[in-house]
C-alpha positions as a LaTeX table, in Angstrom:
\begin{tabular}{lrrr}
\hline
Residue & $x$ (\AA) & $y$ (\AA) & $z$ (\AA) \\
\hline
Met1 & 100.91 & 87.99 & 93.42 \\
Ser2 & 99.58 & 85.20 & 95.21 \\
His3 & 102.35 & 85.59 & 97.93 \\
Ser4 & 101.39 & 89.31 & 98.60 \\
Ile5 & 97.69 & 88.55 & 99.05 \\
Phe6 & 98.78 & 85.41 & 101.66 \\
His7 & 101.17 & 88.25 & 103.57 \\
Leu8 & 98.26 & 90.74 & 103.32 \\
Leu9 & 95.57 & 88.11 & 105.00 \\
Asn10 & 98.03 & 87.51 & 107.65 \\
Asn11 & 98.57 & 91.16 & 108.79 \\
Glu12 & 102.02 & 91.09 & 108.04 \\
Cys13 & 104.26 & 94.25 & 106.97 \\
Pro14 & 104.49 & 94.47 & 103.10 \\
Asn15 & 108.35 & 95.24 & 103.55 \\
Cys16 & 110.05 & 92.35 & 105.45 \\
His17 & 106.72 & 89.86 & 105.79 \\
Thr18 & 107.67 & 89.15 & 109.61 \\
Gly19 & 106.25 & 92.07 & 111.49 \\
Lys20 & 102.52 & 92.89 & 112.03 \\
Val21 & 100.80 & 95.82 & 111.15 \\
Phe22 & 98.07 & 95.96 & 113.54 \\
Gln23 & 98.29 & 94.79 & 117.19 \\
Asp24 & 95.98 & 92.04 & 116.73 \\
Lys25 & 97.04 & 88.57 & 115.59 \\
Asn26 & 94.28 & 88.18 & 113.30 \\
Ile27 & 92.38 & 90.82 & 111.14 \\
Phe28 & 89.42 & 88.22 & 111.09 \\
Thr29 & 87.93 & 88.04 & 114.47 \\
Asn30 & 88.59 & 91.27 & 116.28 \\
Ile31 & 85.72 & 93.27 & 117.08 \\
Gly32 & 86.20 & 97.43 & 117.51 \\
Phe33 & 88.52 & 100.45 & 115.90 \\
Pro34 & 92.09 & 98.46 & 114.95 \\
Lys35 & 95.13 & 99.56 & 117.02 \\
Met36 & 97.72 & 100.17 & 114.23 \\
Asn37 & 101.57 & 99.90 & 115.04 \\
Ala38 & 103.51 & 103.06 & 113.95 \\
Arg39 & 106.32 & 101.00 & 112.51 \\
Cys40 & 107.24 & 97.14 & 111.88 \\
Ser41 & 108.83 & 95.87 & 114.66 \\
His42 & 111.22 & 93.98 & 112.63 \\
Cys43 & 112.23 & 96.44 & 109.87 \\
His44 & 110.86 & 99.53 & 111.34 \\
Tyr45 & 109.11 & 100.49 & 108.20 \\
Lys46 & 106.80 & 103.36 & 108.61 \\
Phe47 & 102.92 & 102.47 & 107.74 \\
Glu48 & 101.32 & 105.80 & 107.81 \\
Lys49 & 103.46 & 107.95 & 105.41 \\
Glu50 & 101.70 & 111.28 & 106.34 \\
Pro51 & 98.87 & 112.68 & 108.01 \\
Gly52 & 95.79 & 111.71 & 106.20 \\
Tyr53 & 97.43 & 108.92 & 104.74 \\
Phe54 & 94.32 & 106.55 & 105.07 \\
Phe55 & 92.03 & 108.96 & 103.83 \\
Gly56 & 91.87 & 106.96 & 100.37 \\
Ala57 & 91.60 & 103.21 & 102.60 \\
Met58 & 88.09 & 104.71 & 103.33 \\
Tyr59 & 87.22 & 104.52 & 99.37 \\
Val60 & 88.49 & 101.10 & 99.64 \\
Asn61 & 86.32 & 100.35 & 102.61 \\
Tyr62 & 83.16 & 101.95 & 100.99 \\
Gly63 & 83.70 & 99.68 & 97.74 \\
Leu64 & 84.07 & 96.46 & 100.06 \\
Thr65 & 80.69 & 97.43 & 102.08 \\
Val66 & 78.85 & 98.17 & 98.57 \\
Ala67 & 80.03 & 94.72 & 97.10 \\
Gln68 & 79.00 & 92.86 & 100.62 \\
Gly69 & 75.86 & 93.98 & 100.37 \\
Ile70 & 75.16 & 93.52 & 96.67 \\
Leu71 & 76.38 & 89.76 & 97.14 \\
Thr72 & 74.12 & 89.57 & 100.39 \\
Tyr73 & 71.05 & 90.92 & 98.50 \\
Phe74 & 71.66 & 88.10 & 95.88 \\
Leu75 & 72.06 & 85.55 & 98.04 \\
Val76 & 69.26 & 86.21 & 100.26 \\
Arg77 & 66.45 & 86.91 & 97.34 \\
Pro78 & 65.37 & 83.66 & 96.68 \\
Phe79 & 64.49 & 83.35 & 100.47 \\
Phe80 & 61.96 & 85.98 & 100.04 \\
Asp81 & 58.61 & 85.93 & 98.07 \\
Glu82 & 58.95 & 89.35 & 96.24 \\
Thr83 & 62.15 & 90.18 & 94.14 \\
Phe84 & 62.73 & 93.47 & 96.41 \\
Asp85 & 61.19 & 92.81 & 99.85 \\
Leu86 & 61.53 & 95.30 & 102.36 \\
Lys87 & 62.57 & 92.68 & 104.94 \\
Ile88 & 65.95 & 92.26 & 103.00 \\
Ile89 & 67.36 & 95.63 & 104.17 \\
Pro90 & 67.48 & 94.33 & 107.90 \\
Val91 & 69.54 & 91.13 & 106.73 \\
Ile92 & 71.91 & 93.46 & 104.55 \\
Ala93 & 72.46 & 95.69 & 107.03 \\
Val94 & 73.23 & 92.72 & 109.82 \\
Val95 & 75.83 & 91.54 & 107.57 \\
Ile96 & 77.48 & 94.97 & 106.90 \\
Leu97 & 77.78 & 95.64 & 110.49 \\
Ala98 & 79.22 & 92.08 & 111.05 \\
Met99 & 81.64 & 92.57 & 108.40 \\
Cys100 & 82.79 & 96.23 & 109.08 \\
Ser101 & 85.49 & 95.64 & 111.73 \\
Phe102 & 87.30 & 93.46 & 108.89 \\
Asn103 & 86.42 & 96.25 & 106.20 \\
Ile104 & 88.41 & 98.72 & 108.37 \\
Arg105 & 91.70 & 96.47 & 108.60 \\
Phe106 & 91.84 & 94.97 & 105.10 \\
Ser107 & 91.39 & 98.09 & 103.47 \\
Arg108 & 93.82 & 99.55 & 105.48 \\
Leu109 & 96.01 & 96.92 & 104.56 \\
Leu110 & 95.27 & 96.89 & 101.05 \\
Trp111 & 95.97 & 100.54 & 100.84 \\
Ile112 & 99.58 & 99.88 & 102.29 \\
Tyr113 & 100.29 & 97.13 & 100.09 \\
Met114 & 99.20 & 98.74 & 97.14 \\
Phe115 & 101.40 & 101.97 & 97.77 \\
Lys116 & 104.73 & 100.54 & 98.97 \\
Asp117 & 107.74 & 101.20 & 96.92 \\
Tyr118 & 108.43 & 97.74 & 95.21 \\
Arg119 & 111.56 & 99.24 & 93.71 \\
Val120 & 113.53 & 98.46 & 96.85 \\
\hline
\end{tabular}
């Protein structure tokens, strides 16, 4: 399990762990919409199984975004006078916008790893 998490965070193919899923080397520091490879350059594993395959990854992305928003609220709340101050909302929005590029990449990688055929 820990090896899968390591390979997932390194943007590696779920089948051979050699090729890259995204054209970008690092999933953490890139800005903009991700550019995915259609197949692994090493083992030719097809990443998008069918049209609309990554539709479910949007739900994973939504869950990550909600979790980051809640975590940001609880981390920032001690710095404000009231329990729920409206000044917290822009802070949460900045964090969510800063993390959105990472969330797209991570949710797609997680989706590919969740539905990989592990019998082979």
